[in-house]
């Protein structure tokens, strides 16, 4: 970045964590004390420090609509141990993925959203997120725009996957737009949701080559692979405390 | 493509071309006759056919401004035999690359362009292109926009390199735009120039990953590599008759 | 290829297939006749032709061991309609994925394999494949080597995924080998299984960049993504009749 | 890496360097003192520190044979200011690139090498490198193997470009090997030369997709682009003190 700011990320294993025979309560106390000491040390140097313990696993709520590929992908990665956090529930404006979610043992909350009921639906979602003590919302191809009000009240990170290489093809039907323009590469972008749609800090992007032989349906199919891995990588980095939003950008310690 | 049109490219070596002892005039006559016959055959099937002979090497004029990387790259590739065509001259609105061009044995035509002299300068360029019998103009980071008039009168292909992943960051200073937006990937796009700036049919695109650690200067440096190889690939495909512009898109037989 | 052979793939929609009111039996008869006629036409030109109907969906049997990522990926893609064929059963030398397979509604055949029982186990597998009328076997991280005898008797294609960029790191534990060598890129390779292990015709390969910060566990995790998409792409191309094995190589009409 | 070692790279601009009106001699003294102080500080913490000043530009000697692409590429990048070092001379076992080198204003030393004269030729090269006070040798498609003796006596880094994705296709004619194997991706590898040919620590690798339509000549042409940018990136990182060889691997602070 060019703001004269120095960013650094350090990960360490404290000696008390590897000591034998510690009981959990002692460990937690040692951890809290160590974190407080580091914060004080950082402050004494004039640094701003965010200190997190990997013992604390963030609670993740996944929002979906009808498309299932990102949803299955996130769940299977979580079950494979790829995430330093836990999926605690699924929220959807449609009933379609209930069976799949419950098959994975996940609670499914169907909260329909129409133009008329949007405010009420968001209130319901916020109450649910509070009850679930959610630390992160992941929009896994959730096809509703969250209002600025919702984002302000939730006040915790929301990660969205947009199915284009932003800022190209912002807005709706990006694969149709890409096909109409005749691009030779398509992309996907994971970003923090902000009140300006498709304008939040970008966490991760990736692309794939396409040709004139690919129709819109091919782009949609090929794009699913991109969306899955770009969203999963962004969620993974976020849960590992490897992403730092700064202004409208991110610093990613990959 | 989705217009119900079938595109095919066939490349063949006619028996007369491998026959021993043919004299050049006979060869050329045989070639012209074979091409005419194929055109007639294609027409009899209701096909539109473009038939070109690799004996005919298109004449290429390169337009440059001050940036030299694409210019050197094109010349060195041409000398390495990578192009099925010949660089015949360099045109520039600045004197900077004269020495380099002449060092390669290429004629250098310095035609300054200002807002006031643009029409006259373009008339001069057109007269030069006609005199040189140019088949293709390559804009190798030429920083002037060619007018619709110029393109209409030249009436032959013009390939441009835009230093972004179009349609993202059209217009000026794309690396500055990319840096301000905080994208994680930058790109370059080679396209046929049309009267709508940055809107012509895309021939080739490529991208490179960047991080928050890269400043604008890094993007410019990294982008040079992208620009060189995307432009060279587009020129190469074009000269091999592998690109077919159709509407606002291209079919590339790679 | 450099053998003076011309390969071409044509896909067409016959008029009888789009005619209204045809009954299925008539359609099938028309199809068989059209295919026979095309074969005769091709033979009259001295061409070797393989003619397949998309109405005929190949029957695919998936072999797995304990690793589940390629298995889930194949099933979810099949359910999303990405494959022009059908998964008809799962075979494994371990019981681990039974629940997952049956959860997807797929028959699971647990056939243990030890050094002593290998011949008998292969006989059992072959009988099963015959009973299932299998057209293709996909080895989705199946950790047993199929004998030359098995391949000879099955006499139909077997696609394997090897977790390295072949021919680098053939054999066991390729991610450990890659880490020990300090490579900056890892890969995965889908190929037809032949009697020479890891030597069969390559269908598809892809790679991902890694750094010195990645340990073996990271390579394994990152590699899972590669393996999934390389295997799925190879299976997809194969089922679309886009792959033609020729000598020890493949022609892929992508 | 997995050796329990923590690697860190810090770059800083000392206040004396931005102070106005300093004279060069004072600056150099301030620099030497600051470097010595940092080394002492690091040692007091039990760290091993390498401290370099960007005021000190390493002297680079390029070794070539007949292929010119990497040579032109390195020189043009150096002239474009991409390298934190200086090309001081060109050494070759052939006379072919003399004119090009001298055209760039570079001294060209033609030292022929045959099986019989190899020891004498290497002695001549070593004497030249000493006279030139070379800090780095770059083998830009130099087709002779440097002996273990040479490497031991030079005792400074030598960077080589191998035209394959090592460890695949080590040894001679890698593009022919790649074509014969039918791989779908080709690569290039820049590494430090060690006494075990093609076995030195890898600095950088990159790859490009190829198809069955590409003959050996296409692979050679496509590979030139890879070789150029992989070698240039490795040289650039090395000159920026971003590469740290550790055992048979490298840590790259990119």
Coordinates of C-alpha atoms in Angstrom, one line a residue, chain A residues 50-176:
Chain A
X50 CA -5.2 -7.2 16.6
X51 CA -4.5 -10.3 18.6
X52 CA -6.6 -13.4 18.1
X53 CA -6.3 -16.9 19.6
X54 CA -6.7 -19.9 17.3
X55 CA -8.5 -21.5 20.2
X56 CA -11.4 -19.2 19.4
X57 CA -13.2 -20.6 16.4
X58 CA -15.4 -18.0 14.7
X59 CA -19.1 -18.9 14.1
X60 CA -20.1 -18.8 10.5
X61 CA -23.6 -18.5 9.0
X62 CA -24.0 -19.2 5.3
X63 CA -26.7 -17.4 3.3
X64 CA -27.9 -19.2 0.1
X65 CA -30.7 -19.0 -2.5
X66 CA -31.2 -21.7 -5.0
X67 CA -27.7 -22.3 -6.5
X68 CA -26.0 -25.1 -4.5
X69 CA -22.4 -25.4 -5.7
X70 CA -20.8 -22.9 -3.3
X71 CA -22.9 -24.2 -0.5
X72 CA -21.8 -27.9 -0.9
X73 CA -18.3 -26.7 -1.5
X74 CA -18.1 -24.8 1.8
X75 CA -19.7 -27.5 3.8
X76 CA -17.4 -30.2 2.4
X77 CA -14.3 -28.1 3.0
X78 CA -15.5 -27.4 6.6
X79 CA -15.9 -31.1 7.2
X80 CA -12.5 -31.7 5.7
X81 CA -11.0 -29.4 8.3
X82 CA -10.0 -26.6 5.9
X83 CA -11.6 -23.8 7.9
X84 CA -10.5 -22.3 11.3
X85 CA -14.2 -21.7 12.1
X86 CA -17.5 -23.5 12.3
X87 CA -20.6 -23.4 10.1
X88 CA -23.4 -23.1 12.5
X89 CA -26.5 -22.5 10.3
X90 CA -27.8 -21.9 6.9
X91 CA -30.2 -19.1 6.0
X92 CA -32.1 -18.9 2.7
X93 CA -34.8 -17.0 1.0
X94 CA -35.9 -20.2 -0.7
X95 CA -36.7 -23.7 0.6
X96 CA -34.6 -25.5 -2.0
X97 CA -31.5 -26.4 -0.1
X98 CA -33.2 -27.5 3.2
X99 CA -32.8 -31.2 2.5
X100 CA -29.2 -30.9 1.6
X101 CA -28.4 -28.7 4.6
X102 CA -30.2 -31.0 7.1
X103 CA -28.5 -34.0 5.4
X104 CA -25.3 -32.4 6.6
X105 CA -26.7 -31.9 10.1
X106 CA -27.0 -28.1 9.7
X107 CA -30.0 -26.0 10.8
X108 CA -31.8 -24.4 7.9
X109 CA -33.7 -21.2 8.4
X110 CA -36.1 -20.3 5.5
X111 CA -36.8 -16.6 5.6
X112 CA -38.6 -15.5 2.4
X113 CA -37.8 -12.1 1.1
X114 CA -40.0 -10.0 -1.2
X115 CA -39.8 -6.2 -2.0
X116 CA -42.6 -5.7 0.6
X117 CA -41.2 -7.9 3.3
X118 CA -37.6 -7.1 3.0
X119 CA -37.3 -4.9 6.1
X120 CA -39.1 -7.5 8.2
X121 CA -37.1 -10.3 6.8
X122 CA -33.8 -8.5 7.6
X123 CA -35.0 -7.9 11.1
X124 CA -35.7 -11.6 11.4
X125 CA -32.2 -12.4 10.0
X126 CA -30.5 -10.0 12.4
X127 CA -32.3 -11.5 15.4
X128 CA -31.3 -15.0 14.2
X129 CA -27.6 -13.9 13.8
X130 CA -27.6 -12.5 17.2
X131 CA -29.1 -15.6 18.7
X132 CA -26.6 -17.7 16.9
X133 CA -23.8 -15.4 18.1
X134 CA -22.5 -15.3 14.5
X135 CA -19.0 -13.8 13.8
X136 CA -19.2 -14.0 10.0
X137 CA -21.9 -14.2 7.3
X138 CA -20.9 -15.8 4.0
X139 CA -23.1 -15.0 1.0
X140 CA -22.8 -18.2 -1.0
X141 CA -24.6 -17.0 -4.2
X142 CA -27.4 -15.4 -2.0
X143 CA -29.3 -13.4 -4.6
X144 CA -30.7 -10.6 -2.4
X145 CA -28.9 -7.4 -1.7
X146 CA -28.4 -6.7 2.0
X147 CA -29.4 -3.2 2.9
X148 CA -27.0 -0.7 4.4
X149 CA -29.1 -0.9 7.5
X150 CA -28.6 -4.6 7.8
X151 CA -24.8 -4.3 7.4
X152 CA -24.7 -1.4 9.9
X153 CA -26.6 -3.3 12.6
X154 CA -24.9 -6.7 12.1
X155 CA -21.6 -4.8 12.3
X156 CA -19.5 -7.9 11.6
X157 CA -17.9 -9.0 8.4
X158 CA -20.0 -10.3 5.5
X159 CA -18.2 -12.0 2.6
X160 CA -19.8 -12.1 -0.8
X161 CA -18.9 -13.9 -4.1
X162 CA -19.6 -12.0 -7.3
X163 CA -19.5 -14.0 -10.4
X164 CA -17.3 -11.7 -12.5
X165 CA -13.8 -10.2 -12.4
X166 CA -14.8 -6.9 -10.7
X167 CA -15.0 -4.1 -11.6
X168 CA -15.9 -5.7 -15.0
X169 CA -19.5 -6.8 -15.2
X170 CA -20.8 -5.5 -11.9
X171 CA -24.5 -5.9 -11.4
X172 CA -26.8 -8.7 -12.6
X173 CA -26.1 -11.5 -15.1
X174 CA -22.4 -11.1 -15.4
X175 CA -21.9 -14.2 -17.5
X176 CA -24.4 -12.9 -20.0

